[in-house]
Short mmCIF file of C-alpha atoms in Angstrom, two decimals:
data_model
loop_
_atom_site.label_atom_id
_atom_site.label_comp_id
_atom_site.label_asym_id
_atom_site.label_seq_id
_atom_site.Cartn_x
_atom_site.Cartn_y
_atom_site.Cartn_z
CA MET A 1 24.78 -126.23 1.61
CA GLY A 2 21.76 -127.66 0.02
CA ASP A 3 19.65 -125.11 1.80
CA ALA A 4 21.76 -122.32 0.43
CA ILE A 5 21.45 -123.58 -3.09
CA SER A 6 17.76 -124.06 -2.61
CA ALA A 7 17.45 -120.46 -1.46
CA LEU A 8 19.29 -119.20 -4.52
CA ASP A 9 16.98 -121.13 -6.72
CA GLN A 10 14.06 -119.43 -5.18
CA GLY A 11 15.51 -115.99 -6.14
CA PHE A 12 14.16 -112.60 -4.83
CA THR A 13 11.27 -110.36 -5.58
CA VAL A 14 11.55 -106.80 -6.94
CA THR A 15 8.62 -104.36 -6.45
CA SER A 16 8.00 -100.69 -7.26
CA ASN A 17 6.46 -98.72 -4.46
CA GLY A 18 5.29 -102.03 -2.94
CA ALA A 19 3.49 -103.12 -6.08
CA ASN A 20 4.16 -105.06 -9.22
CA GLY A 21 6.44 -107.52 -7.37
CA LYS A 22 8.27 -110.08 -9.49
CA ALA A 23 10.66 -112.83 -8.49
CA ILE A 24 14.15 -112.70 -9.76
CA LYS A 25 15.85 -116.07 -9.87
CA ALA A 26 19.29 -117.15 -10.57
CA GLY A 27 20.07 -116.58 -14.16
CA ASP A 28 17.50 -113.79 -14.57
CA THR A 29 18.61 -110.35 -15.72
CA LEU A 30 17.46 -107.26 -13.79
CA GLU A 31 17.52 -104.03 -15.85
CA ILE A 32 17.74 -100.83 -13.92
CA GLY A 33 17.10 -97.50 -15.81
CA THR A 34 14.73 -94.49 -16.05
CA ALA A 35 11.18 -94.30 -17.20
CA ASP A 36 10.41 -93.60 -20.80
CA GLY A 37 10.55 -89.83 -21.53
CA GLU A 38 12.44 -89.11 -18.35
CA LYS A 39 14.73 -86.11 -18.95
CA ASN A 40 15.83 -85.16 -15.51
CA LEU A 41 17.16 -88.54 -14.01
CA THR A 42 20.00 -90.71 -15.27
CA VAL A 43 21.16 -94.34 -14.31
CA SER A 44 24.59 -95.68 -15.05
CA LYS A 45 26.56 -98.97 -14.20
CA ASP A 46 30.06 -98.66 -13.02
CA GLY A 47 31.46 -102.18 -12.49
CA ASN A 48 29.25 -103.86 -10.01
CA SER A 49 27.82 -100.47 -9.01
CA ILE A 50 24.69 -98.75 -10.27
CA LYS A 51 24.77 -94.94 -10.11
CA TYR A 52 21.84 -92.55 -10.25
CA GLY A 53 22.14 -88.88 -11.48
CA LEU A 54 19.91 -85.73 -11.60
CA ASN A 55 19.95 -83.40 -14.63
CA ARG A 56 21.36 -80.00 -13.72
CA ASN A 57 18.83 -78.36 -16.07
CA LEU A 58 15.56 -79.84 -14.97
CA ASP A 59 12.77 -80.04 -17.52
CA LEU A 60 9.56 -80.35 -15.55
CA ASP A 61 5.88 -79.84 -16.42
CA SER A 62 5.15 -78.36 -13.01
CA VAL A 63 6.87 -77.87 -9.74
CA LYS A 64 5.12 -76.98 -6.52
CA ALA A 65 6.89 -75.90 -3.43
CA GLY A 66 4.48 -75.05 -0.68
CA ASN A 67 2.20 -72.19 -1.91
CA THR A 68 4.27 -71.77 -5.05
CA THR A 69 3.54 -73.51 -8.30
CA LEU A 70 5.94 -73.48 -11.23
CA ASN A 71 4.64 -74.70 -14.58
CA ASN A 72 4.57 -73.81 -18.26
CA ALA A 73 2.17 -70.89 -17.58
CA GLY A 74 4.55 -69.27 -15.13
CA VAL A 75 4.91 -68.97 -11.42
CA ALA A 76 1.91 -68.66 -9.16
CA VAL A 77 1.96 -68.01 -5.45
CA ASP A 78 -1.34 -68.61 -3.69
CA ASP A 79 -1.58 -68.56 0.07
CA GLY A 80 -5.06 -69.97 -0.09
CA THR A 81 -6.68 -66.89 1.50
CA GLY A 82 -7.12 -64.93 -1.73
CA ASN A 83 -3.68 -63.39 -1.96
CA VAL A 84 -2.30 -64.43 -5.34
CA SER A 85 0.74 -63.37 -7.33
CA LYS A 86 1.37 -64.58 -10.87
CA LEU A 87 4.39 -64.18 -13.08
CA THR A 88 3.80 -64.94 -16.77
CA THR A 89 5.39 -64.12 -20.09
CA ALA A 90 2.88 -61.25 -20.44
CA GLY A 91 3.72 -59.72 -17.10
CA THR A 92 2.97 -59.84 -13.45
CA THR A 93 -0.35 -59.68 -11.67
CA VAL A 94 -0.87 -59.28 -7.97
CA ALA A 95 -4.19 -59.57 -6.17
CA ASP A 96 -4.97 -59.47 -2.48
CA SER A 97 -7.85 -60.78 -0.49
CA ALA A 98 -9.38 -57.27 -0.23
CA GLY A 99 -9.97 -57.08 -3.99
CA ASN A 100 -7.04 -54.82 -4.86
CA ASN A 101 -4.94 -55.86 -7.82
CA ALA A 102 -1.99 -54.73 -9.89
CA SER A 103 -0.86 -55.62 -13.37
CA TYR A 104 2.60 -54.96 -14.75
CA GLY A 105 3.34 -55.56 -18.42
CA ALA A 106 5.88 -54.52 -21.00
CA LYS A 107 3.64 -51.70 -22.28
CA GLU A 108 1.75 -50.57 -19.21
CA ALA A 109 1.28 -50.90 -15.51
CA SER A 110 -2.19 -50.82 -14.03
CA LEU A 111 -3.48 -50.57 -10.47
CA LYS A 112 -7.06 -51.12 -9.39
CA ASP A 113 -8.39 -51.02 -5.88
CA SER A 114 -11.39 -52.72 -4.40
CA ALA A 115 -13.48 -49.54 -4.88
CA GLY A 116 -12.93 -49.52 -8.63
CA ASN A 117 -10.38 -46.68 -8.75
CA THR A 118 -7.63 -47.23 -11.33
CA ASN A 119 -4.19 -45.91 -12.18
CA THR A 120 -2.70 -46.84 -15.54
CA SER A 121 0.79 -45.87 -16.66
CA THR A 122 2.34 -46.28 -20.10
CA ALA A 123 5.46 -45.02 -21.78
CA THR A 124 3.48 -42.02 -23.09
CA GLY A 125 1.47 -41.07 -20.02
CA ASN A 126 -0.56 -41.84 -16.96
CA THR A 127 -4.32 -42.05 -16.43
CA VAL A 128 -5.99 -42.00 -13.04
CA ALA A 129 -9.72 -42.71 -12.85
CA ASP A 130 -12.04 -43.12 -9.90
CA SER A 131 -15.07 -45.31 -9.59
CA ALA A 132 -17.36 -42.27 -10.03
CA GLY A 133 -16.14 -41.66 -13.58
CA ASN A 134 -13.74 -38.78 -12.94
CA SER A 135 -10.32 -39.05 -14.58
CA THR A 136 -6.96 -37.33 -15.01
CA ALA A 137 -4.75 -38.13 -18.00
CA THR A 138 -1.17 -36.86 -18.10
CA THR A 139 1.12 -37.04 -21.12
CA ALA A 140 4.25 -35.24 -22.23
CA ALA A 141 1.99 -32.75 -24.05
CA GLY A 142 -0.10 -31.88 -21.01
CA THR A 143 -2.79 -32.91 -18.58
CA ASN A 144 -6.49 -33.44 -19.12
CA VAL A 145 -8.92 -33.62 -16.20
CA ALA A 146 -12.49 -34.78 -16.80
CA ASP A 147 -15.31 -35.38 -14.36
CA LYS A 148 -18.18 -37.82 -14.57
CA ASN A 149 -20.53 -35.04 -15.81
CA GLY A 150 -18.54 -34.29 -18.95
CA ASN A 151 -16.71 -31.20 -17.69
CA SER A 152 -13.01 -31.06 -18.55
CA ASN A 153 -9.83 -29.05 -18.09
CA SER A 154 -6.91 -29.46 -20.49
CA LEU A 155 -3.52 -27.99 -19.58
CA THR A 156 -0.67 -27.81 -22.11
CA ALA A 157 2.54 -25.85 -22.50
CA THR A 158 0.72 -23.29 -24.69
CA GLY A 159 -2.45 -22.82 -22.69
CA ASN A 160 -5.40 -24.11 -20.74
CA THR A 161 -8.84 -25.14 -21.99
CA LEU A 162 -11.86 -25.43 -19.71
CA ALA A 163 -15.03 -26.99 -21.11
CA ASP A 164 -18.29 -27.91 -19.42
CA LYS A 165 -20.90 -30.48 -20.35
CA ASP A 166 -23.16 -27.75 -21.80
CA GLY A 167 -20.68 -26.66 -24.47
CA ASN A 168 -19.26 -23.60 -22.71
CA ASN A 169 -15.48 -23.30 -22.80
CA THR A 170 -12.61 -21.03 -21.80
CA VAL A 171 -9.26 -21.08 -23.62
CA THR A 172 -6.32 -19.32 -21.98
CA THR A 173 -2.98 -18.82 -23.75
CA ALA A 174 -0.02 -16.52 -23.34
CA SER A 175 -1.66 -14.02 -25.71
CA GLY A 176 -5.01 -13.88 -23.92
CA THR A 177 -8.23 -15.60 -22.88
CA ASN A 178 -11.24 -16.48 -25.01
CA VAL A 179 -14.56 -17.46 -23.39
CA THR A 180 -17.30 -19.00 -25.55
CA ASP A 181 -20.71 -20.23 -24.42
CA LYS A 182 -22.97 -22.86 -25.94
CA ASP A 183 -25.04 -20.15 -27.69
CA GLY A 184 -22.09 -18.74 -29.65
CA ASN A 185 -21.47 -15.68 -27.48
CA SER A 186 -17.80 -14.95 -26.79
CA ASN A 187 -15.42 -12.72 -24.85
CA ASN A 188 -11.81 -12.37 -25.98
CA LEU A 189 -9.35 -10.70 -23.60
CA THR A 190 -5.79 -9.77 -24.69
CA ALA A 191 -3.09 -7.37 -23.55
CA THR A 192 -4.33 -4.77 -26.06
CA GLY A 193 -8.04 -4.97 -25.41
CA ASN A 194 -11.27 -6.88 -24.90
CA THR A 195 -13.83 -7.96 -27.50
CA LEU A 196 -17.36 -9.10 -26.63
CA LYS A 197 -19.51 -10.77 -29.32
CA ASP A 198 -22.98 -12.27 -29.26
CA ASN A 199 -24.58 -14.72 -31.65
CA ALA A 200 -26.54 -11.89 -33.31
CA GLY A 201 -23.37 -10.27 -34.64
CA ASN A 202 -23.24 -7.46 -32.08
CA ASN A 203 -19.82 -6.74 -30.59
CA THR A 204 -18.06 -4.40 -28.20
CA THR A 205 -14.31 -3.78 -28.45
CA SER A 206 -12.39 -2.03 -25.66
CA THR A 207 -8.79 -0.87 -26.09
CA ALA A 208 -6.54 1.68 -24.44
CA SER A 209 -7.69 4.27 -26.99
CA GLY A 210 -11.42 3.79 -26.47
CA VAL A 211 -14.53 1.63 -26.82
CA THR A 212 -16.37 0.71 -30.03
CA VAL A 213 -19.85 -0.82 -29.98
CA ALA A 214 -21.25 -2.28 -33.22
CA ASP A 215 -24.41 -4.21 -34.06
CA GLY A 216 -25.01 -6.92 -36.62
CA SER A 217 -26.25 -4.37 -39.16
CA GLY A 218 -22.98 -2.44 -39.28
CA ASN A 219 -24.03 0.45 -37.05
CA SER A 220 -21.35 1.49 -34.57
CA THR A 221 -20.61 3.96 -31.79
CA ALA A 222 -17.04 4.87 -30.79
CA VAL A 223 -15.98 6.46 -27.49
CA THR A 224 -12.42 7.82 -27.42
CA ALA A 225 -10.44 10.43 -25.51
CA THR A 226 -11.51 13.03 -28.07
CA GLY A 227 -15.24 12.37 -27.97
CA VAL A 228 -18.15 10.14 -28.99
CA SER A 229 -19.14 9.39 -32.58
CA VAL A 230 -21.93 7.35 -34.18
CA SER A 231 -21.43 5.97 -37.67
CA GLY A 232 -23.56 8.02 -40.02
CA GLY A 233 -24.90 9.98 -37.06
CA PRO A 234 -24.02 12.62 -34.44
CA SER A 235 -20.67 13.15 -32.78
CA LEU A 236 -19.59 14.90 -29.59
CA THR A 237 -16.07 16.33 -29.24
CA LYS A 238 -14.43 19.13 -27.28
CA THR A 239 -15.40 21.50 -30.10
CA GLY A 240 -19.09 20.76 -29.72
CA LEU A 241 -22.03 18.51 -30.64
CA ASP A 242 -22.59 17.62 -34.32
CA LEU A 243 -26.01 16.03 -34.85
CA ALA A 244 -25.25 15.26 -38.52
CA GLY A 245 -28.57 16.74 -39.58
CA GLY A 246 -30.49 14.99 -36.81
CA THR A 247 -32.74 16.41 -34.10
CA LEU A 248 -31.89 16.74 -30.41
CA THR A 249 -34.99 15.50 -28.59
CA ASN A 250 -36.23 14.96 -25.03
CA LEU A 251 -34.11 17.91 -23.83
CA LYS A 252 -34.95 19.39 -20.45
CA GLY A 253 -35.74 23.09 -20.58
CA GLY A 254 -32.73 25.23 -19.72
CA ASP A 255 -32.50 28.18 -17.37
CA ILE A 256 -33.41 31.37 -19.29
CA THR A 257 -31.79 34.02 -17.13
CA ALA A 258 -28.92 36.45 -17.50
CA GLY A 259 -25.63 34.61 -17.49
CA SER A 260 -27.20 31.17 -18.05
CA THR A 261 -25.33 28.82 -20.39
CA ASP A 262 -28.09 26.18 -20.51
CA ALA A 263 -29.47 24.88 -23.80
CA VAL A 264 -33.11 25.71 -24.49
CA THR A 265 -35.84 23.57 -26.05
CA GLY A 266 -38.11 24.20 -29.00
CA GLY A 267 -40.93 24.72 -26.55
CA GLN A 268 -39.02 27.46 -24.76
CA VAL A 269 -38.19 29.15 -28.07
CA ALA A 270 -41.84 28.93 -29.09
CA GLU A 271 -42.84 30.50 -25.77
CA VAL A 272 -40.36 33.35 -26.26
CA GLN A 273 -41.61 33.79 -29.82
CA SER A 274 -45.19 33.94 -28.57
CA GLN A 275 -44.28 36.49 -25.91
CA LEU A 276 -42.29 38.50 -28.44
CA GLN A 277 -45.18 38.51 -30.88
CA LYS A 278 -47.46 39.78 -28.13
CA GLN A 279 -44.94 42.45 -27.13
CA LEU A 280 -44.25 43.52 -30.71
CA GLY A 281 -47.97 43.66 -31.34
CA SER A 282 -48.58 46.04 -28.43
CA VAL A 283 -45.59 48.37 -28.42
CA GLY A 284 -47.73 51.21 -29.70
CA ASP A 285 -47.75 53.59 -32.63
CA SER A 286 -44.41 55.12 -31.75
CA ALA A 287 -42.32 51.95 -32.28
CA VAL A 288 -40.56 50.29 -35.18
CA GLN A 289 -41.56 46.63 -35.30
CA TYR A 290 -41.71 43.61 -37.60
CA ALA A 291 -44.92 43.11 -39.54
CA LYS A 292 -47.00 39.98 -39.01
CA ASN A 293 -48.10 37.27 -41.43
CA SER A 294 -51.74 36.28 -41.81
CA ASP A 295 -51.27 33.43 -39.31
CA GLY A 296 -49.95 35.82 -36.64
CA THR A 297 -46.28 34.84 -36.97
CA ILE A 298 -43.57 37.48 -37.45
CA ASN A 299 -42.71 38.48 -41.02
CA TYR A 300 -38.98 39.14 -40.89
CA ALA A 301 -39.08 40.69 -44.38
CA SER A 302 -41.33 43.61 -43.36
CA ILE A 303 -41.03 46.40 -40.76
CA VAL A 304 -43.98 48.45 -39.50
CA ALA A 305 -43.41 51.98 -38.18
CA GLY A 306 -45.83 54.50 -36.67
CA ASN A 307 -49.47 53.43 -36.42
CA GLY A 308 -48.97 50.26 -38.42
CA ASN A 309 -50.77 51.44 -41.55
CA THR A 310 -47.56 51.83 -43.53
CA THR A 311 -44.74 49.33 -43.84
CA ALA A 312 -41.15 49.29 -44.96
CA THR A 313 -40.56 46.00 -46.80
CA ILE A 314 -37.13 44.34 -46.94
CA GLU A 315 -36.97 41.83 -49.78
CA ASN A 316 -34.19 40.58 -52.09
CA GLY A 317 -31.80 43.31 -50.97
CA LYS A 318 -34.27 46.16 -51.69
CA VAL A 319 -36.15 48.40 -49.27
CA THR A 320 -39.60 49.77 -50.11
CA SER A 321 -40.40 52.47 -47.58
CA GLY A 322 -44.16 52.41 -48.09
CA GLY A 323 -44.36 55.93 -46.68
CA THR A 324 -42.95 54.89 -43.33
CA THR A 325 -42.22 57.83 -41.02
CA ILE A 326 -40.23 57.92 -37.80
CA SER A 327 -42.57 60.00 -35.67
CA ASN A 328 -43.04 61.23 -32.11
CA LEU A 329 -39.33 62.00 -31.87
CA ALA A 330 -38.63 64.30 -28.92
CA ASN A 331 -36.76 67.58 -29.37
CA GLY A 332 -33.05 67.12 -29.15
CA VAL A 333 -31.60 68.87 -26.08
CA ASN A 334 -27.99 67.79 -25.77
CA ALA A 335 -25.32 68.14 -28.38
CA SER A 336 -25.51 64.39 -29.14
CA ASP A 337 -29.34 64.21 -29.37
CA ALA A 338 -31.21 63.69 -32.64
CA VAL A 339 -33.47 66.55 -33.80
CA ASN A 340 -36.93 66.38 -35.37
CA LYS A 341 -38.53 68.20 -38.29
CA GLY A 342 -40.06 70.81 -36.00
CA GLN A 343 -36.60 71.82 -34.82
CA LEU A 344 -35.39 71.95 -38.41
CA ASP A 345 -38.37 74.12 -39.41
CA THR A 346 -37.62 76.46 -36.51
CA LEU A 347 -33.99 76.63 -37.57
CA SER A 348 -34.97 77.35 -41.18
CA THR A 349 -37.35 80.13 -40.11
CA SER A 350 -34.75 81.59 -37.80
CA LEU A 351 -32.11 81.58 -40.49
CA SER A 352 -34.45 83.10 -43.04
CA SER A 353 -35.45 85.95 -40.75
CA SER A 354 -32.17 86.73 -39.07
CA LEU A 355 -29.50 86.15 -41.69
CA THR A 356 -29.56 88.43 -44.72
CA SER A 357 -25.92 88.40 -45.68
CA VAL A 358 -22.71 86.56 -44.98
CA VAL A 359 -19.14 87.86 -45.05
CA ALA A 360 -16.88 85.32 -46.69
CA GLY A 361 -13.38 84.54 -45.55
CA ASN A 362 -11.91 86.94 -48.09
CA GLY A 363 -13.99 89.85 -46.74
CA GLN A 364 -16.57 89.80 -49.55
CA THR A 365 -20.24 90.10 -48.50
CA PHE A 366 -22.93 87.85 -50.05
CA ASN A 367 -26.71 87.81 -49.76
CA LEU A 368 -28.29 84.57 -48.53
CA THR A 369 -30.78 84.36 -51.39
CA ASP A 370 -29.57 81.15 -52.97
CA GLN A 371 -26.10 82.62 -53.47
CA ILE A 372 -22.75 81.03 -52.98
CA VAL A 373 -21.44 82.27 -49.67
CA ASN A 374 -18.31 80.18 -49.42
CA ARG A 375 -16.15 79.67 -52.49
CA ASN A 376 -13.24 78.30 -50.49
CA ILE A 377 -14.83 75.27 -48.75
CA ASP A 378 -12.91 74.05 -45.70
CA SER A 379 -14.44 70.79 -44.42
CA SER A 380 -12.08 70.82 -41.44
CA ASN A 381 -13.58 74.07 -40.15
CA GLU A 382 -15.97 72.90 -37.41
CA ASN A 383 -17.25 76.50 -37.00
CA SER A 384 -18.62 76.54 -40.55
CA SER A 385 -22.24 77.69 -40.73
CA PHE A 386 -23.07 75.15 -43.45
CA LYS A 387 -21.44 72.03 -42.02
CA THR A 388 -23.25 68.72 -42.72
CA TYR A 389 -22.40 65.10 -41.95
CA ASP A 390 -21.79 62.22 -44.31
CA LYS A 391 -24.34 59.38 -44.02
CA MET A 392 -21.67 56.64 -43.96
CA GLY A 393 -18.26 58.02 -43.31
CA GLN A 394 -19.02 59.89 -40.07
CA THR A 395 -17.18 62.88 -41.53
CA MET A 396 -18.13 66.55 -42.03
CA THR A 397 -18.69 68.37 -45.31
CA ASP A 398 -19.00 72.14 -45.82
CA GLU A 399 -21.71 73.24 -48.27
CA ALA A 400 -21.43 76.35 -50.45
CA THR A 401 -24.99 77.63 -50.01
CA LEU A 402 -27.83 77.32 -47.57
CA ALA A 403 -29.90 75.59 -50.22
CA GLN A 404 -27.17 72.98 -50.67
CA THR A 405 -26.98 72.58 -46.92
CA VAL A 406 -30.73 71.93 -46.58
CA LYS A 407 -30.66 69.58 -49.57
CA LYS A 408 -27.76 67.68 -48.02
CA MET A 409 -29.66 67.38 -44.75
CA ASN A 410 -32.78 66.20 -46.56
CA MET A 411 -30.86 63.64 -48.62
CA ASP A 412 -28.36 62.27 -46.08
CA GLY A 413 -29.85 63.24 -42.73
CA ILE A 414 -28.51 65.15 -39.79
CA LYS A 415 -25.86 64.18 -37.28
CA TYR A 416 -26.75 60.95 -35.46
CA SER A 417 -29.58 60.27 -37.93
CA HIS A 418 -28.71 58.92 -41.40
CA THR A 419 -30.37 56.77 -44.02
CA ASN A 420 -28.25 55.24 -46.75
CA GLY A 421 -30.04 54.88 -50.10
CA ASP A 422 -27.14 54.10 -52.40
CA THR A 423 -24.60 51.30 -52.83
CA THR A 424 -21.56 53.05 -51.36
CA ARG A 425 -20.20 51.21 -48.27
CA VAL A 426 -17.65 52.94 -46.03
CA ASN A 427 -17.17 52.60 -42.27
CA GLY A 428 -16.51 55.71 -40.20
CA LEU A 429 -14.37 56.17 -37.10
CA THR A 430 -16.13 58.95 -35.14
CA ASN A 431 -19.00 58.73 -32.66
CA ASP A 432 -21.52 59.74 -35.33
CA SER A 433 -23.99 57.10 -36.51
CA SER A 434 -22.97 55.07 -39.57
CA ALA A 435 -25.30 53.34 -42.03
CA GLY A 436 -22.62 51.22 -43.69
CA GLY A 437 -24.89 48.56 -45.20
CA VAL A 438 -26.83 49.11 -48.39
CA TYR A 439 -30.40 50.29 -47.66
CA SER A 440 -29.64 50.46 -43.94
CA THR A 441 -30.74 53.06 -41.34
CA ALA A 442 -28.68 54.14 -38.30
CA ILE A 443 -30.03 56.61 -35.68
CA GLY A 444 -28.20 57.46 -32.45
CA ILE A 445 -24.77 58.27 -31.07
CA ASN A 446 -22.30 55.70 -32.40
CA ALA A 447 -25.11 53.67 -33.93
CA ILE A 448 -23.06 51.52 -36.31
CA ILE A 449 -24.22 49.30 -39.16
CA ASN A 450 -21.36 47.39 -40.78
CA GLU A 451 -20.93 47.48 -44.53
CA ASN A 452 -22.32 43.98 -45.26
CA ALA A 453 -25.41 44.40 -43.06
CA ARG A 454 -27.89 45.18 -45.85
CA ASN A 455 -31.37 46.37 -44.95
CA ALA A 456 -30.43 46.66 -41.25
CA VAL A 457 -31.93 49.17 -38.77
CA ALA A 458 -30.03 50.44 -35.69
CA LEU A 459 -31.74 52.81 -33.18
CA GLY A 460 -30.07 53.97 -29.98
CA VAL A 461 -26.73 54.90 -28.44
CA ASN A 462 -23.90 52.45 -29.17
CA THR A 463 -26.16 50.09 -31.08
CA SER A 464 -24.45 47.90 -33.65
CA ALA A 465 -25.28 45.55 -36.50
CA GLY A 466 -22.42 43.16 -37.35
CA THR A 467 -21.09 42.17 -40.75
CA ASP A 468 -23.47 39.17 -40.98
CA ALA A 469 -26.51 41.02 -39.58
CA ALA A 470 -28.35 41.54 -42.88
CA ASN A 471 -32.12 42.18 -42.55
CA SER A 472 -31.74 42.66 -38.77
CA VAL A 473 -33.10 45.22 -36.26
CA VAL A 474 -31.34 46.45 -33.11
CA ILE A 475 -33.00 48.89 -30.68
CA GLY A 476 -31.70 50.01 -27.30
CA ASN A 477 -28.61 51.31 -25.54
CA ASN A 478 -25.50 49.13 -26.08
CA SER A 479 -27.54 46.43 -27.85
CA SER A 480 -26.22 44.50 -30.83
CA VAL A 481 -27.12 41.99 -33.53
CA SER A 482 -24.65 39.75 -35.36
CA GLY A 483 -26.87 37.05 -36.87
CA THR A 484 -28.80 37.28 -40.15
CA SER A 485 -32.47 38.33 -39.78
CA SER A 486 -32.08 38.72 -36.01
CA VAL A 487 -33.74 41.14 -33.54
CA ALA A 488 -32.29 42.66 -30.35
CA ILE A 489 -34.49 45.02 -28.26
CA GLY A 490 -33.52 46.42 -24.88
CA ASP A 491 -30.59 47.76 -22.89
CA GLY A 492 -27.59 45.56 -23.69
CA ALA A 493 -29.66 42.98 -25.61
CA THR A 494 -27.63 40.71 -27.92
CA ALA A 495 -28.89 38.49 -30.76
CA SER A 496 -26.03 36.47 -32.22
CA GLY A 497 -27.74 33.55 -34.00
CA THR A 498 -29.45 33.48 -37.39
CA GLN A 499 -33.10 34.57 -36.98
CA SER A 500 -32.52 34.86 -33.24
CA ILE A 501 -34.46 37.23 -30.96
CA SER A 502 -33.23 38.88 -27.76
CA ILE A 503 -35.50 41.05 -25.59
CA GLY A 504 -34.61 42.70 -22.31
CA THR A 505 -31.47 43.59 -20.44
#
């Protein structure tokens, strides 16, 4: 008993984790509780029992369970080989041992691999970039692709824009495409046409109706379905070429043959003029030809007949004969041939010696000595002995006396040979010659000079001088002139231009 009491007096020792031992004796009080600041453990006394409790909502500074650490910063999982995942209030990051990592936040998510390539996504778009500096950015508005050299391609709902590092770019929309280079040159292509521009202000516009080329100074050339035109310059249409007062140069010589439609050059015209001057200068004393100026060129205002010593001058609508004579005319043989003075002299002598009296239509006899032999003139009587021919009208007249007949022949000429010296202008309808123009001369069967062809000369069968052929000369069967101051010589020769010359058949 004493031993038991002695043992109680000695008490017992309480330690914490084997340390800080202290004896507890009879009468001592042992307090059991939690450490100061402890929030997660509780101790309670229930009778002679002490009960321990754990807070259902633990409040810990850090908790580690294997590779996982939970603390105020978040949750970190680290396997110790470089693979780490972290969850924080800002987001989540994941990294592996190969150097790849991912970051996920409230505003964006980002991926990056070990090579440096990245992929970033936000609420407004996504951007992918590689380690070389190339990138692609996509938003609701479109996509932009850029390479490391500064070249880019932007695609939107309204179009596409390509740009290179040098400043060249191409913009494509629904309405067309516009290409611009770094120097300011451009090309705009639309459904209605194409426009090219350079930095000097020159431009070319092509549409369905044609092409227009303009320079920076305002000069332009237009090519359309109807022709080609130059602003302030020549134009070419289906009706012809209009040089607008300019000169057609560097033209290849055309073919100068019958039936040719080629254009000729000034050199070819000069050659023809030279040949014509030579030919006109050597046609002989029996020809009618233009006179020459002191420099050897042709004087279109003067005509030389016979031996060249006398001239007929055409100037200001007047003709000065200068004593010009049509000579060396052969005797007329056929009914349509012209006759010469020798034949007229023979006729006069024959009439004077063989006709002494004439019996008129009423039976009365008259002497031929300057007496009236026909009081009742009938111009329609083609058997009349004193029938003459009008110089213009190609009609017959019947003279009353032989003297009147000879005077009429001397004044107006004989059939097929007339010279008009007055201002009366009437065209005839028969095959007689007709000098219709003022101061004109027509010789030959159906040699016709129209009424406005002043100062014109027509020699030969079926020769003609047109209405505009003033101051012109036409010689030869079936030859004609229609241009002012023109010359046509030869069988079927035609001179239609102003001051034109046609020689030959």
